[in-house]
XYZ file of C-alpha atoms in Angstrom:
254
model
C 95.827 133.403 90.950
C 93.669 130.431 90.647
C 93.304 129.837 86.455
C 91.678 127.188 83.645
C 95.422 126.453 82.721
C 96.465 125.857 86.590
C 93.947 123.345 87.049
C 94.319 122.027 83.696
C 98.088 122.033 84.897
C 97.029 119.969 87.976
C 95.642 117.513 86.220
C 97.517 116.528 83.817
C 100.902 116.299 86.727
C 98.728 114.095 88.587
C 97.632 111.448 85.577
C 101.708 111.476 83.670
C 102.921 111.047 87.550
C 100.938 108.560 87.829
C 100.832 106.036 84.732
C 104.544 106.437 84.734
C 104.731 105.496 88.241
C 102.479 102.936 87.352
C 103.833 101.248 84.062
C 107.405 101.693 85.472
C 106.266 99.729 89.095
C 103.985 96.713 86.288
C 107.169 96.497 84.378
C 109.736 96.148 87.097
C 110.755 92.356 87.893
C 111.116 90.115 90.904
C 108.177 91.877 92.999
C 107.056 88.867 94.388
C 103.740 88.028 96.036
C 103.538 90.607 98.737
C 102.322 92.496 95.990
C 99.788 90.168 95.194
C 95.797 90.314 96.500
C 92.964 88.108 95.877
C 89.867 90.324 94.470
C 85.966 89.117 95.792
C 86.045 86.877 91.916
C 88.595 85.308 93.464
C 91.313 86.823 90.495
C 94.830 87.241 91.480
C 95.887 91.284 91.210
C 98.496 93.830 91.585
C 98.566 96.664 94.440
C 100.636 98.917 92.378
C 97.707 101.470 91.505
C 98.613 102.215 95.468
C 102.112 103.671 94.613
C 100.597 105.498 91.839
C 98.010 107.199 93.153
C 99.673 108.542 95.779
C 103.158 109.704 93.425
C 100.062 111.437 91.187
C 98.565 113.546 94.103
C 101.273 114.369 95.967
C 103.306 115.822 93.526
C 100.571 117.394 91.434
C 99.566 119.351 94.969
C 102.681 120.156 94.969
C 103.343 122.149 91.937
C 99.280 122.844 92.145
C 99.602 126.392 90.841
C 98.089 129.964 92.523
C 98.121 128.309 95.800
C 100.124 129.508 98.601
C 103.538 127.544 98.982
C 101.972 126.075 102.800
C 98.489 124.783 101.361
C 100.849 123.023 98.460
C 102.706 121.876 101.094
C 100.172 119.996 103.395
C 98.321 118.309 100.277
C 101.651 117.073 98.857
C 102.962 116.298 102.876
C 99.372 115.065 104.029
C 98.266 112.925 101.028
C 101.877 111.003 101.011
C 101.647 110.803 104.701
C 97.996 108.611 104.400
C 99.821 106.653 101.711
C 102.585 106.006 103.898
C 100.388 104.416 106.233
C 97.639 103.064 104.616
C 101.236 100.827 102.248
C 101.624 99.845 106.208
C 98.062 98.712 106.347
C 98.305 96.904 103.137
C 101.645 94.730 103.766
C 101.832 94.229 107.924
C 98.116 94.285 108.061
C 97.192 91.628 104.795
C 96.577 88.744 107.054
C 94.686 90.405 109.603
C 90.557 90.406 109.297
C 89.564 92.724 111.143
C 88.448 95.345 109.337
C 86.189 98.810 110.852
C 86.755 101.272 113.758
C 85.170 99.126 116.174
C 87.722 96.214 116.244
C 90.592 97.849 115.543
C 89.634 100.041 118.565
C 89.180 97.180 120.721
C 92.283 95.275 119.971
C 93.786 98.625 121.284
C 91.410 98.711 124.784
C 92.676 94.488 124.883
C 96.510 96.060 124.450
C 97.144 95.255 121.044
C 98.656 97.586 117.665
C 96.638 96.504 115.242
C 98.226 98.055 111.462
C 94.168 99.679 111.323
C 95.039 100.886 114.768
C 97.952 102.530 113.434
C 96.717 104.457 110.346
C 94.372 105.944 112.105
C 96.225 107.075 113.992
C 98.429 108.111 111.307
C 95.858 109.417 109.296
C 93.909 111.161 111.858
C 97.190 113.133 113.363
C 98.082 114.159 109.641
C 94.380 115.211 108.966
C 94.640 117.355 112.186
C 98.266 119.153 110.499
C 96.887 120.037 107.005
C 93.989 121.548 108.966
C 95.832 123.655 110.861
C 97.842 125.098 107.782
C 94.535 125.697 105.693
C 92.358 126.788 108.055
C 92.894 129.688 110.665
C 90.200 129.455 113.411
C 90.532 126.392 115.866
C 86.233 124.951 115.469
C 87.470 125.384 111.019
C 91.124 123.186 112.152
C 88.959 120.619 113.511
C 86.176 120.168 111.360
C 89.125 119.966 108.235
C 90.773 117.482 110.247
C 87.657 115.512 110.002
C 86.905 115.680 106.343
C 90.185 115.248 105.887
C 90.447 111.838 107.758
C 86.493 110.645 106.938
C 86.755 111.358 102.968
C 90.198 109.587 103.419
C 88.261 106.726 104.894
C 85.325 106.667 103.025
C 87.205 106.297 99.648
C 88.595 103.297 101.536
C 85.737 101.687 102.465
C 84.169 101.854 98.842
C 87.620 100.395 97.521
C 86.055 96.608 97.335
C 84.331 96.431 94.083
C 86.730 97.223 90.678
C 86.579 100.933 90.042
C 84.643 101.857 92.899
C 86.960 103.959 95.028
C 88.415 105.997 91.434
C 85.601 106.430 90.719
C 83.932 108.154 93.030
C 86.983 110.089 93.464
C 86.196 110.949 90.002
C 82.530 112.197 90.737
C 83.036 114.129 94.575
C 85.957 115.418 93.327
C 84.038 117.267 90.137
C 81.843 119.533 91.793
C 84.901 121.182 93.331
C 86.535 122.041 89.820
C 84.011 125.128 90.107
C 85.346 126.746 93.423
C 88.479 129.170 92.708
C 89.965 128.960 95.414
C 90.808 125.230 96.020
C 89.833 124.133 92.033
C 93.705 122.620 91.515
C 93.616 120.770 94.894
C 90.400 118.958 93.067
C 92.138 118.441 90.331
C 95.099 116.461 90.906
C 93.242 113.242 92.904
C 91.236 113.443 89.586
C 94.200 113.370 87.096
C 95.858 110.490 89.331
C 92.603 108.586 89.146
C 91.629 109.120 85.728
C 94.702 107.428 84.951
C 94.325 104.381 87.332
C 90.817 103.594 86.794
C 90.438 102.009 83.458
C 93.333 99.584 84.654
C 91.494 98.866 88.010
C 87.977 98.454 86.257
C 89.741 95.428 84.053
C 90.777 94.208 87.309
C 94.588 94.433 85.734
C 94.881 96.253 89.525
C 94.360 98.074 92.815
C 94.275 100.542 94.796
C 94.620 99.114 98.285
C 94.662 100.724 101.457
C 97.712 103.125 99.971
C 95.908 104.123 97.401
C 92.563 104.520 97.965
C 94.086 106.812 100.963
C 95.764 108.962 98.798
C 93.144 110.004 96.437
C 90.938 110.353 100.225
C 93.042 112.285 101.527
C 93.472 114.651 98.409
C 89.980 114.781 98.135
C 89.263 116.068 101.450
C 91.936 118.609 101.527
C 90.026 120.188 98.480
C 86.812 120.226 100.410
C 88.184 121.260 103.347
C 90.021 124.155 101.516
C 86.703 125.205 99.556
C 84.452 124.859 102.215
C 84.115 127.648 104.675
C 82.221 126.320 107.922
C 79.100 125.666 107.368
C 80.231 123.866 104.798
C 82.652 121.816 106.735
C 79.891 121.336 108.931
C 77.890 119.050 106.579
C 80.672 117.471 105.077
C 82.080 116.497 108.586
C 78.882 115.039 109.723
C 78.332 113.090 106.727
C 81.372 111.392 105.956
C 81.300 110.426 110.360
C 78.086 109.357 109.655
C 78.660 107.537 107.224
C 82.234 105.813 108.280
C 79.989 105.019 111.826
C 76.709 103.492 109.835
C 79.645 101.498 107.983
C 81.414 100.422 110.572
C 78.216 99.092 112.203
C 76.838 97.314 109.302
C 80.491 95.337 108.841
C 79.785 94.029 112.986
C 76.547 92.996 112.456
C 77.987 90.983 109.091
C 81.249 89.589 110.823
């Protein structure tokens, strides 16, 4: 049974783990330039918030009370898979200027497997697996997969200014706290995002693809579990439409 106590525990677990991992990573020495990035303002930041967000969200989902074990496992594994795909793009694709579906799928058609294409396929597969676990009917499974993958993509697209991705997760996940069947799922990424947003806003760190995809996947899972077919269809349509519009805008700006 889901209670306010279980929701609070999920949020606190996400926050505590994310903050602990972040501080431990920040204190480590000898990490080198691989963990550093230059942001929009030309400041050099580190990517420690990414693994911290992933760890906090995944562990909070795995330990969330009042939810079936399969749903908890699906949540944790989906977040970790999304984070792993994001991490691959963060490091293997660090020097690749191409962005968006069109660029990476176009490269794939030419026989070039980019880190972005690996990310798209990997997160899509993880989202399909999550949808298959949390929903029963085939159409609902497919819609849930679109919602999970689309949410991960959306949050990553917004990670272009300090605090924007983490703030979006806090805002979009908040209504999920009122849904009895999925409240701990919504609380997990909220806790992780809340623990890191101050450092993100202060431009000491950034989520990168690792953290943005992890938080987005956790958010998407909460939306998928908390909605029926109509809600899933509306969320899926909104996410797909937003992704296509932003991809078209990026293509025009190139």
